[in-house]
Amino acid sequence: MTQAANHNADSSKDLDVPFAIVIGASAGGVEALVRLVKKLPANLSAAVFIVVHFPPYGKSVLPQILNRSGSLLAKHAEDGDGILPGHIYIAPPGYHLLLRQNSMFLSHGPRENGHRPAIDLLFRSAARAYQSRAIGVVLSGALDDGTVGLELIKSKGGIAIAQDPNEAVFDSMPRSAIANVEIDYVLPATDIASILTKLVSSPLTEKPMPPDETQIEQEAEVVAADKAASEQGENSNRASAVTCPECGGVLWEIRNDNLVRFRCHVGHAYSLDSLISEQADMVEQALWAAVRALEEKAALARRMSSHARQQNYAHTENQFQERAHEAEKSANLLRQILFQSSRNSEANQAS
């Protein structure tokens, strides 16, 4: 990712951006974003930062969509860009978006909750850079990315907002935020725009505190310290019995009140729901690999049976036929398990 032009970074050094609005969305979130952005005024006294889960090699046309929808200028964030009020900055596919007080930067670091960009990373960096002047918004999406970051925004004195789950196309993300964070407002997308406009129009009643952190060192330091203690034979009581779905390393369990997270020493991080989802994907991949191996075993056994028949080895032919039958039977059993698991998953999503 190229560095932003110097004049972009310099232009915001002396320009105060009193509020940072950070918005996270996933499945079904683009529609909510369009409705929200459409209602934001052109003179908004805040910068807006957005993370939407995109495939890493996909092409994002979200800036074009939002530019057609509202009066604020939307663009993909660039590494080192300065921050201007009344602008929308969108994390490009494959990069985390993180904030400092007067600039932003992009990271190709480890995925969180299976995503890069991740909502939690944006929210946490906003909480540390803007503290009580950070406003976090969780929109439609599956699982629970954004919950941990929103909790940190609240702990720093910021505002937490969730889309009304009854309006969201996928309600898991806003419901998780509502269940685990002291939410200030639960509203439909269009009403969120109105409350944002009101919040950032209010005069600041206190002097902003300097940021205490700009990145995600805190959790990384906990894991690094525990890893070092474990290597020296000390029992840290934080390493879990679960391995990282991404790299296979040990996952450390990190508890913050009622929120539980897992993080490996490389930096891959998961909420509990995201880890369960990743493990389910791993099990499915392993089962399909087993189906493929069994079907290949059956095909090879049939080939050997045919060869034995050509050589008039009746006993050997029957042996290979039995092996082919057993392999096919096992493969069919695994297929039934996979299909039943898929039906159960669909039923759970519908309920």
mmCIF file of C-alpha atoms in Angstrom:
data_model
loop_
_atom_site.group_PDB
_atom_site.id
_atom_site.type_symbol
_atom_site.label_atom_id
_atom_site.label_comp_id
_atom_site.label_asym_id
_atom_site.label_seq_id
_atom_site.Cartn_x
_atom_site.Cartn_y
_atom_site.Cartn_z
ATOM 1 C CA MET A 1 0.000 0.000 0.000
ATOM 2 C CA THR A 2 1.563 3.325 -1.053
ATOM 3 C CA GLN A 3 2.123 6.185 1.326
ATOM 4 C CA ALA A 4 -0.392 9.019 1.169
ATOM 5 C CA ALA A 5 0.695 12.215 -0.510
ATOM 6 C CA ASN A 6 2.558 14.494 1.891
ATOM 7 C CA HIS A 7 0.150 17.378 1.437
ATOM 8 C CA ASN A 8 -2.735 15.162 2.600
ATOM 9 C CA ALA A 9 -0.927 14.375 5.834
ATOM 10 C CA ASP A 10 0.262 17.958 6.370
ATOM 11 C CA SER A 11 -3.140 19.493 5.672
ATOM 12 C CA SER A 12 -4.664 18.038 8.852
ATOM 13 C CA LYS A 13 -1.825 18.704 11.317
ATOM 14 C CA ASP A 14 -3.310 21.985 12.459
ATOM 15 C CA LEU A 15 -6.914 21.002 11.849
ATOM 16 C CA ASP A 16 -8.833 19.820 14.882
ATOM 17 C CA VAL A 17 -10.997 16.730 14.392
ATOM 18 C CA PRO A 18 -12.989 16.771 17.633
ATOM 19 C CA PHE A 19 -14.767 13.431 17.180
ATOM 20 C CA ALA A 20 -14.011 10.097 15.539
ATOM 21 C CA ILE A 21 -17.018 8.024 14.457
ATOM 22 C CA VAL A 22 -16.021 4.411 13.873
ATOM 23 C CA ILE A 23 -18.490 2.067 12.197
ATOM 24 C CA GLY A 24 -18.271 -1.702 11.827
ATOM 25 C CA ALA A 25 -20.427 -3.828 9.541
ATOM 26 C CA SER A 26 -20.421 -7.218 7.892
ATOM 27 C CA ALA A 27 -23.122 -9.225 6.126
ATOM 28 C CA GLY A 28 -26.077 -6.962 5.332
ATOM 29 C CA GLY A 29 -24.164 -3.915 6.525
ATOM 30 C CA VAL A 30 -23.740 -2.084 3.244
ATOM 31 C CA GLU A 31 -27.468 -1.412 2.981
ATOM 32 C CA ALA A 32 -27.491 -0.025 6.527
ATOM 33 C CA LEU A 33 -24.438 2.121 5.756
ATOM 34 C CA VAL A 34 -26.139 3.632 2.722
ATOM 35 C CA ARG A 35 -29.168 4.614 4.789
ATOM 36 C CA LEU A 36 -26.984 6.029 7.557
ATOM 37 C CA VAL A 37 -24.571 8.015 5.361
ATOM 38 C CA LYS A 38 -27.430 9.461 3.338
ATOM 39 C CA LYS A 39 -28.616 11.352 6.443
ATOM 40 C CA LEU A 40 -25.235 12.733 7.566
ATOM 41 C CA PRO A 41 -24.747 16.481 6.888
ATOM 42 C CA ALA A 42 -21.919 17.822 4.725
ATOM 43 C CA ASN A 43 -20.613 19.968 7.619
ATOM 44 C CA LEU A 44 -20.299 17.042 10.040
ATOM 45 C CA SER A 45 -17.849 17.965 12.833
ATOM 46 C CA ALA A 46 -16.247 14.544 12.824
ATOM 47 C CA ALA A 47 -14.354 12.109 10.656
ATOM 48 C CA VAL A 48 -16.020 8.770 9.903
ATOM 49 C CA PHE A 49 -14.040 5.516 9.706
ATOM 50 C CA ILE A 50 -15.592 2.330 8.380
ATOM 51 C CA VAL A 51 -14.630 -1.333 8.414
ATOM 52 C CA VAL A 52 -16.740 -3.751 6.384
ATOM 53 C CA HIS A 53 -15.647 -7.367 6.110
ATOM 54 C CA PHE A 54 -14.435 -7.931 2.543
ATOM 55 C CA PRO A 55 -12.584 -10.914 1.046
ATOM 56 C CA PRO A 56 -8.847 -10.044 1.065
ATOM 57 C CA TYR A 57 -8.542 -10.216 -2.718
ATOM 58 C CA GLY A 58 -11.920 -8.689 -3.481
ATOM 59 C CA LYS A 59 -12.464 -5.266 -4.986
ATOM 60 C CA SER A 60 -14.295 -2.780 -2.802
ATOM 61 C CA VAL A 61 -16.546 -0.240 -4.504
ATOM 62 C CA LEU A 62 -17.934 0.986 -1.190
ATOM 63 C CA PRO A 63 -16.489 4.523 -1.612
ATOM 64 C CA GLN A 64 -18.363 4.915 -4.906
ATOM 65 C CA ILE A 65 -21.566 3.594 -3.354
ATOM 66 C CA LEU A 66 -21.376 5.975 -0.395
ATOM 67 C CA ASN A 67 -20.391 8.943 -2.564
ATOM 68 C CA ARG A 68 -23.580 8.411 -4.556
ATOM 69 C CA SER A 69 -25.610 8.096 -1.366
ATOM 70 C CA GLY A 70 -24.625 11.099 0.727
ATOM 71 C CA SER A 71 -22.910 14.472 0.873
ATOM 72 C CA LEU A 72 -19.676 13.408 2.632
ATOM 73 C CA LEU A 73 -16.595 12.509 0.597
ATOM 74 C CA ALA A 74 -15.836 8.790 0.943
ATOM 75 C CA LYS A 75 -12.503 7.191 0.026
ATOM 76 C CA HIS A 76 -10.328 4.236 0.908
ATOM 77 C CA ALA A 77 -7.906 5.074 3.696
ATOM 78 C CA GLU A 78 -4.238 5.322 2.769
ATOM 79 C CA ASP A 79 -1.290 4.621 5.022
ATOM 80 C CA GLY A 80 -0.110 7.845 6.666
ATOM 81 C CA ASP A 81 -3.148 9.852 5.569
ATOM 82 C CA GLY A 82 -4.085 12.884 7.611
ATOM 83 C CA ILE A 83 -7.601 13.038 9.046
ATOM 84 C CA LEU A 84 -10.094 15.648 7.873
ATOM 85 C CA PRO A 85 -13.545 16.346 9.362
ATOM 86 C CA GLY A 86 -16.488 15.699 7.105
ATOM 87 C CA HIS A 87 -14.716 12.828 5.359
ATOM 88 C CA ILE A 88 -15.373 9.076 5.342
ATOM 89 C CA TYR A 89 -12.362 6.750 5.402
ATOM 90 C CA ILE A 90 -12.907 3.084 4.523
ATOM 91 C CA ALA A 91 -10.519 0.223 5.284
ATOM 92 C CA PRO A 92 -9.378 -1.345 1.987
ATOM 93 C CA PRO A 93 -9.652 -5.135 1.604
ATOM 94 C CA GLY A 94 -6.776 -7.011 3.187
ATOM 95 C CA TYR A 95 -5.677 -4.197 5.532
ATOM 96 C CA HIS A 96 -6.503 -3.285 9.108
ATOM 97 C CA LEU A 97 -7.318 0.390 9.633
ATOM 98 C CA LEU A 98 -5.951 1.969 12.832
ATOM 99 C CA LEU A 99 -6.088 5.531 14.124
ATOM 100 C CA ARG A 100 -3.842 8.067 15.750
ATOM 101 C CA GLN A 101 -5.126 11.485 16.761
ATOM 102 C CA ASN A 102 -4.169 13.248 13.536
ATOM 103 C CA SER A 103 -3.438 10.399 11.168
ATOM 104 C CA MET A 104 -4.299 6.832 10.298
ATOM 105 C CA PHE A 105 -2.269 3.873 9.205
ATOM 106 C CA LEU A 106 -2.844 0.534 7.536
ATOM 107 C CA SER A 107 -1.584 -2.808 8.759
ATOM 108 C CA HIS A 108 -1.288 -6.184 7.064
ATOM 109 C CA GLY A 109 -0.995 -7.791 10.497
ATOM 110 C CA PRO A 110 -2.614 -11.009 11.744
ATOM 111 C CA ARG A 111 -6.345 -11.444 11.217
ATOM 112 C CA GLU A 112 -8.724 -10.947 14.114
ATOM 113 C CA ASN A 113 -11.914 -12.998 14.340
ATOM 114 C CA GLY A 114 -10.916 -14.391 10.940
ATOM 115 C CA HIS A 115 -10.965 -10.955 9.272
ATOM 116 C CA ARG A 116 -8.565 -8.387 7.875
ATOM 117 C CA PRO A 117 -9.769 -5.639 8.151
ATOM 118 C CA ALA A 118 -11.197 -6.317 11.609
ATOM 119 C CA ILE A 119 -13.720 -4.081 13.342
ATOM 120 C CA ASP A 120 -12.300 -4.639 16.828
ATOM 121 C CA LEU A 121 -8.884 -3.298 15.816
ATOM 122 C CA LEU A 122 -10.336 -0.067 14.418
ATOM 123 C CA PHE A 123 -12.524 0.412 17.490
ATOM 124 C CA ARG A 124 -9.683 -0.220 19.946
ATOM 125 C CA SER A 125 -7.349 2.196 18.208
ATOM 126 C CA ALA A 126 -10.101 4.856 18.144
ATOM 127 C CA ALA A 127 -10.737 4.367 21.862
ATOM 128 C CA ARG A 128 -7.072 4.892 22.690
ATOM 129 C CA ALA A 129 -6.531 7.818 20.325
ATOM 130 C CA TYR A 130 -9.803 9.713 20.907
ATOM 131 C CA GLN A 131 -11.028 8.320 24.246
ATOM 132 C CA SER A 132 -14.259 10.147 25.231
ATOM 133 C CA ARG A 133 -14.444 11.660 21.732
ATOM 134 C CA ALA A 134 -14.777 8.245 20.086
ATOM 135 C CA ILE A 135 -18.219 7.051 18.964
ATOM 136 C CA GLY A 136 -18.546 3.392 17.993
ATOM 137 C CA VAL A 137 -21.367 2.013 15.851
ATOM 138 C CA VAL A 138 -22.060 -1.680 15.219
ATOM 139 C CA LEU A 139 -24.290 -2.490 12.252
ATOM 140 C CA SER A 140 -25.601 -5.690 10.655
ATOM 141 C CA GLY A 141 -23.280 -8.688 10.606
ATOM 142 C CA ALA A 142 -22.738 -12.286 11.654
ATOM 143 C CA LEU A 143 -20.939 -13.434 14.830
ATOM 144 C CA ASP A 144 -19.517 -10.733 17.140
ATOM 145 C CA ASP A 145 -16.667 -8.707 15.662
ATOM 146 C CA GLY A 146 -16.820 -5.217 17.170
ATOM 147 C CA THR A 147 -18.048 -6.172 20.635
ATOM 148 C CA VAL A 148 -14.641 -6.090 22.350
ATOM 149 C CA GLY A 149 -13.657 -2.847 20.643
ATOM 150 C CA LEU A 150 -16.961 -1.220 21.533
ATOM 151 C CA GLU A 151 -16.463 -2.211 25.165
ATOM 152 C CA LEU A 152 -13.094 -0.424 25.178
ATOM 153 C CA ILE A 153 -14.676 2.699 23.655
ATOM 154 C CA LYS A 154 -17.168 2.714 26.537
ATOM 155 C CA SER A 155 -14.422 2.180 29.127
ATOM 156 C CA LYS A 156 -12.620 5.277 27.797
ATOM 157 C CA GLY A 157 -15.757 7.396 28.149
ATOM 158 C CA GLY A 158 -16.899 7.177 24.522
ATOM 159 C CA ILE A 159 -20.355 6.475 23.090
ATOM 160 C CA ALA A 160 -21.583 3.012 22.027
ATOM 161 C CA ILE A 161 -24.342 2.620 19.440
ATOM 162 C CA ALA A 162 -25.885 -0.522 17.924
ATOM 163 C CA GLN A 163 -28.277 -0.936 15.022
ATOM 164 C CA ASP A 164 -31.688 -2.212 16.073
ATOM 165 C CA PRO A 165 -31.326 -6.018 15.691
ATOM 166 C CA ASN A 166 -34.921 -6.236 14.455
ATOM 167 C CA GLU A 167 -33.924 -4.075 11.482
ATOM 168 C CA ALA A 168 -30.543 -5.687 10.783
ATOM 169 C CA VAL A 169 -30.359 -8.223 7.956
ATOM 170 C CA PHE A 170 -27.964 -10.258 10.124
ATOM 171 C CA ASP A 171 -28.536 -9.459 13.786
ATOM 172 C CA SER A 172 -25.675 -11.360 15.485
ATOM 173 C CA MET A 173 -23.207 -8.474 15.660
ATOM 174 C CA PRO A 174 -25.586 -5.874 17.120
ATOM 175 C CA ARG A 175 -27.119 -8.442 19.487
ATOM 176 C CA SER A 176 -23.659 -9.412 20.770
ATOM 177 C CA ALA A 177 -22.806 -5.754 21.344
ATOM 178 C CA ILE A 178 -26.078 -5.141 23.200
ATOM 179 C CA ALA A 179 -25.603 -8.258 25.353
ATOM 180 C CA ASN A 180 -22.025 -7.494 26.374
ATOM 181 C CA VAL A 181 -21.618 -3.707 26.310
ATOM 182 C CA GLU A 182 -23.499 -0.905 28.046
ATOM 183 C CA ILE A 183 -24.988 0.498 24.851
ATOM 184 C CA ASP A 184 -26.037 4.146 24.798
ATOM 185 C CA TYR A 185 -28.383 3.948 21.802
ATOM 186 C CA VAL A 186 -30.110 1.105 19.931
ATOM 187 C CA LEU A 187 -31.637 2.600 16.780
ATOM 188 C CA PRO A 188 -32.517 1.972 13.140
ATOM 189 C CA ALA A 189 -29.780 3.029 10.715
ATOM 190 C CA THR A 190 -31.416 6.299 9.647
ATOM 191 C CA ASP A 191 -31.961 7.330 13.270
ATOM 192 C CA ILE A 192 -28.322 6.560 14.052
ATOM 193 C CA ALA A 193 -27.350 9.309 11.596
ATOM 194 C CA SER A 194 -29.522 11.815 13.455
ATOM 195 C CA ILE A 195 -28.049 10.999 16.870
ATOM 196 C CA LEU A 196 -24.498 11.100 15.479
ATOM 197 C CA THR A 197 -25.125 14.571 14.087
ATOM 198 C CA LYS A 198 -26.459 15.699 17.458
ATOM 199 C CA LEU A 199 -23.584 14.167 19.439
ATOM 200 C CA VAL A 200 -20.797 15.720 17.385
ATOM 201 C CA SER A 201 -22.556 19.122 17.391
ATOM 202 C CA SER A 202 -22.336 19.295 21.180
ATOM 203 C CA PRO A 203 -19.476 21.467 22.485
ATOM 204 C CA LEU A 204 -16.613 19.673 24.195
ATOM 205 C CA THR A 205 -16.937 20.150 27.951
ATOM 206 C CA GLU A 206 -13.530 18.786 28.888
ATOM 207 C CA LYS A 207 -10.008 19.027 27.599
ATOM 208 C CA PRO A 208 -9.155 15.943 25.552
ATOM 209 C CA MET A 209 -6.718 13.626 27.307
ATOM 210 C CA PRO A 210 -3.593 12.579 25.432
ATOM 211 C CA PRO A 211 -3.836 9.084 23.964
ATOM 212 C CA ASP A 212 -2.466 6.358 26.214
ATOM 213 C CA GLU A 213 -1.814 3.887 23.380
ATOM 214 C CA THR A 214 -2.002 3.928 19.601
ATOM 215 C CA GLN A 215 -1.845 0.236 18.733
ATOM 216 C CA ILE A 216 -2.709 -3.139 20.198
ATOM 217 C CA GLU A 217 0.335 -3.681 22.424
ATOM 218 C CA GLN A 218 -1.636 -4.512 25.557
ATOM 219 C CA GLU A 219 -2.923 -7.959 24.581
ATOM 220 C CA ALA A 220 0.248 -8.744 22.635
ATOM 221 C CA GLU A 221 2.359 -7.968 25.708
ATOM 222 C CA VAL A 222 0.207 -10.255 27.899
ATOM 223 C CA VAL A 223 0.662 -13.130 25.453
ATOM 224 C CA ALA A 224 4.392 -12.453 25.025
ATOM 225 C CA ALA A 225 4.936 -12.395 28.800
ATOM 226 C CA ASP A 226 3.013 -15.641 29.281
ATOM 227 C CA LYS A 227 4.897 -17.276 26.434
ATOM 228 C CA ALA A 228 8.230 -16.294 28.012
ATOM 229 C CA ALA A 229 7.072 -17.566 31.427
ATOM 230 C CA SER A 230 5.989 -20.871 29.906
ATOM 231 C CA GLU A 231 9.346 -21.263 28.136
ATOM 232 C CA GLN A 232 11.084 -20.773 31.502
ATOM 233 C CA GLY A 233 8.953 -23.470 33.130
ATOM 234 C CA GLU A 234 6.601 -21.133 34.948
ATOM 235 C CA ASN A 235 2.867 -21.781 34.973
ATOM 236 C CA SER A 236 1.029 -18.705 33.690
ATOM 237 C CA ASN A 237 -2.488 -20.252 33.934
ATOM 238 C CA ARG A 238 -3.504 -18.398 30.760
ATOM 239 C CA ALA A 239 -2.491 -20.776 27.979
ATOM 240 C CA SER A 240 -5.548 -22.700 26.814
ATOM 241 C CA ALA A 241 -5.823 -26.246 25.506
ATOM 242 C CA VAL A 242 -6.970 -24.869 22.133
ATOM 243 C CA THR A 243 -4.724 -24.208 19.155
ATOM 244 C CA CYS A 244 -4.975 -21.349 16.685
ATOM 245 C CA PRO A 245 -7.047 -22.333 13.619
ATOM 246 C CA GLU A 246 -4.846 -20.126 11.443
ATOM 247 C CA CYS A 247 -1.294 -21.103 12.399
ATOM 248 C CA GLY A 248 -1.673 -24.004 14.853
ATOM 249 C CA GLY A 249 0.013 -22.165 17.725
ATOM 250 C CA VAL A 250 -1.131 -22.160 21.341
ATOM 251 C CA LEU A 251 -3.990 -19.776 22.102
ATOM 252 C CA TRP A 252 -3.858 -17.671 25.257
ATOM 253 C CA GLU A 253 -7.157 -16.974 27.004
ATOM 254 C CA ILE A 254 -7.657 -13.305 27.877
ATOM 255 C CA ARG A 255 -10.541 -12.347 30.154
ATOM 256 C CA ASN A 256 -11.967 -8.862 30.540
ATOM 257 C CA ASP A 257 -14.979 -8.912 32.824
ATOM 258 C CA ASN A 258 -17.517 -11.115 31.020
ATOM 259 C CA LEU A 259 -15.724 -10.991 27.661
ATOM 260 C CA VAL A 260 -13.378 -13.820 26.710
ATOM 261 C CA ARG A 261 -10.836 -13.587 23.891
ATOM 262 C CA PHE A 262 -8.153 -15.895 22.565
ATOM 263 C CA ARG A 263 -4.870 -14.769 21.033
ATOM 264 C CA CYS A 264 -1.801 -16.642 19.797
ATOM 265 C CA HIS A 265 1.745 -15.273 20.085
ATOM 266 C CA VAL A 266 1.780 -14.526 16.337
ATOM 267 C CA GLY A 267 -1.171 -12.192 16.856
ATOM 268 C CA HIS A 268 -4.219 -14.029 15.492
ATOM 269 C CA ALA A 269 -7.126 -13.168 17.798
ATOM 270 C CA TYR A 270 -10.621 -14.572 18.253
ATOM 271 C CA SER A 271 -13.723 -13.959 20.255
ATOM 272 C CA LEU A 272 -15.375 -17.085 21.636
ATOM 273 C CA ASP A 273 -18.026 -17.186 18.891
ATOM 274 C CA SER A 274 -15.460 -16.552 16.148
ATOM 275 C CA LEU A 275 -13.208 -19.313 17.471
ATOM 276 C CA ILE A 276 -16.101 -21.782 17.522
ATOM 277 C CA SER A 277 -16.959 -20.807 13.946
ATOM 278 C CA GLU A 278 -13.342 -21.221 12.792
ATOM 279 C CA GLN A 279 -13.107 -24.620 14.485
ATOM 280 C CA ALA A 280 -16.315 -25.724 12.764
ATOM 281 C CA ASP A 281 -14.803 -24.744 9.413
ATOM 282 C CA MET A 282 -11.656 -26.729 10.230
ATOM 283 C CA VAL A 283 -13.699 -29.817 11.138
ATOM 284 C CA GLU A 284 -15.679 -29.537 7.905
ATOM 285 C CA GLN A 285 -12.500 -29.205 5.843
ATOM 286 C CA ALA A 286 -11.017 -32.242 7.572
ATOM 287 C CA LEU A 287 -14.163 -34.313 6.974
ATOM 288 C CA TRP A 288 -14.296 -33.400 3.284
ATOM 289 C CA ALA A 289 -10.603 -34.294 2.994
ATOM 290 C CA ALA A 290 -11.436 -37.658 4.569
ATOM 291 C CA VAL A 291 -14.306 -38.170 2.077
ATOM 292 C CA ARG A 292 -11.937 -37.442 -0.795
ATOM 293 C CA ALA A 293 -9.300 -39.851 0.567
ATOM 294 C CA LEU A 294 -11.864 -42.638 1.042
ATOM 295 C CA GLU A 295 -13.299 -42.187 -2.443
ATOM 296 C CA GLU A 296 -9.788 -42.280 -3.904
ATOM 297 C CA LYS A 297 -9.146 -45.439 -1.897
ATOM 298 C CA ALA A 298 -12.318 -47.006 -3.311
ATOM 299 C CA ALA A 299 -11.364 -46.013 -6.873
ATOM 300 C CA LEU A 300 -7.890 -47.530 -6.485
ATOM 301 C CA ALA A 301 -9.346 -50.734 -5.006
ATOM 302 C CA ARG A 302 -11.752 -51.066 -7.967
ATOM 303 C CA ARG A 303 -8.831 -50.541 -10.352
ATOM 304 C CA MET A 304 -6.854 -53.280 -8.603
ATOM 305 C CA SER A 305 -9.913 -55.565 -8.627
ATOM 306 C CA SER A 306 -10.236 -55.074 -12.382
ATOM 307 C CA HIS A 307 -6.563 -55.860 -12.838
ATOM 308 C CA ALA A 308 -6.924 -59.053 -10.749
ATOM 309 C CA ARG A 309 -9.952 -60.105 -12.810
ATOM 310 C CA GLN A 310 -7.920 -59.749 -16.013
ATOM 311 C CA GLN A 311 -5.304 -62.025 -14.465
ATOM 312 C CA ASN A 312 -7.980 -64.555 -13.370
ATOM 313 C CA TYR A 313 -7.152 -64.026 -9.669
ATOM 314 C CA ALA A 314 -10.685 -64.442 -8.352
ATOM 315 C CA HIS A 315 -9.772 -64.377 -4.663
ATOM 316 C CA THR A 316 -7.711 -61.188 -5.019
ATOM 317 C CA GLU A 317 -10.466 -59.609 -7.122
ATOM 318 C CA ASN A 318 -13.001 -60.244 -4.331
ATOM 319 C CA GLN A 319 -10.651 -58.814 -1.709
ATOM 320 C CA PHE A 320 -10.244 -55.546 -3.592
ATOM 321 C CA GLN A 321 -14.004 -55.375 -4.245
ATOM 322 C CA GLU A 322 -14.617 -55.672 -0.493
ATOM 323 C CA ARG A 323 -12.068 -52.899 0.203
ATOM 324 C CA ALA A 324 -13.772 -50.664 -2.354
ATOM 325 C CA HIS A 325 -17.167 -51.352 -0.794
ATOM 326 C CA GLU A 326 -15.944 -50.571 2.742
ATOM 327 C CA ALA A 327 -14.268 -47.340 1.614
ATOM 328 C CA GLU A 328 -17.420 -46.225 -0.229
ATOM 329 C CA LYS A 329 -19.540 -47.080 2.808
ATOM 330 C CA SER A 330 -17.305 -44.966 5.086
ATOM 331 C CA ALA A 331 -17.294 -42.074 2.587
ATOM 332 C CA ASN A 332 -21.099 -42.140 2.364
ATOM 333 C CA LEU A 333 -21.341 -42.115 6.165
ATOM 334 C CA LEU A 334 -19.128 -39.028 6.362
ATOM 335 C CA ARG A 335 -21.212 -37.350 3.641
ATOM 336 C CA GLN A 336 -24.357 -37.985 5.686
ATOM 337 C CA ILE A 337 -22.688 -36.437 8.749
ATOM 338 C CA LEU A 338 -21.673 -33.361 6.724
ATOM 339 C CA PHE A 339 -25.124 -32.931 5.190
ATOM 340 C CA GLN A 340 -26.810 -33.333 8.584
ATOM 341 C CA SER A 341 -24.423 -30.791 10.104
ATOM 342 C CA SER A 342 -25.257 -28.365 7.291
ATOM 343 C CA ARG A 343 -29.010 -28.793 7.858
ATOM 344 C CA ASN A 344 -28.573 -28.270 11.611
ATOM 345 C CA SER A 345 -26.587 -25.083 10.972
ATOM 346 C CA GLU A 346 -29.254 -23.732 8.641
ATOM 347 C CA ALA A 347 -31.953 -24.551 11.172
ATOM 348 C CA ASN A 348 -30.028 -22.761 13.949
ATOM 349 C CA GLN A 349 -29.614 -19.658 11.777
ATOM 350 C CA ALA A 350 -33.320 -19.624 10.951
ATOM 351 C CA SER A 351 -34.385 -19.981 14.600
#
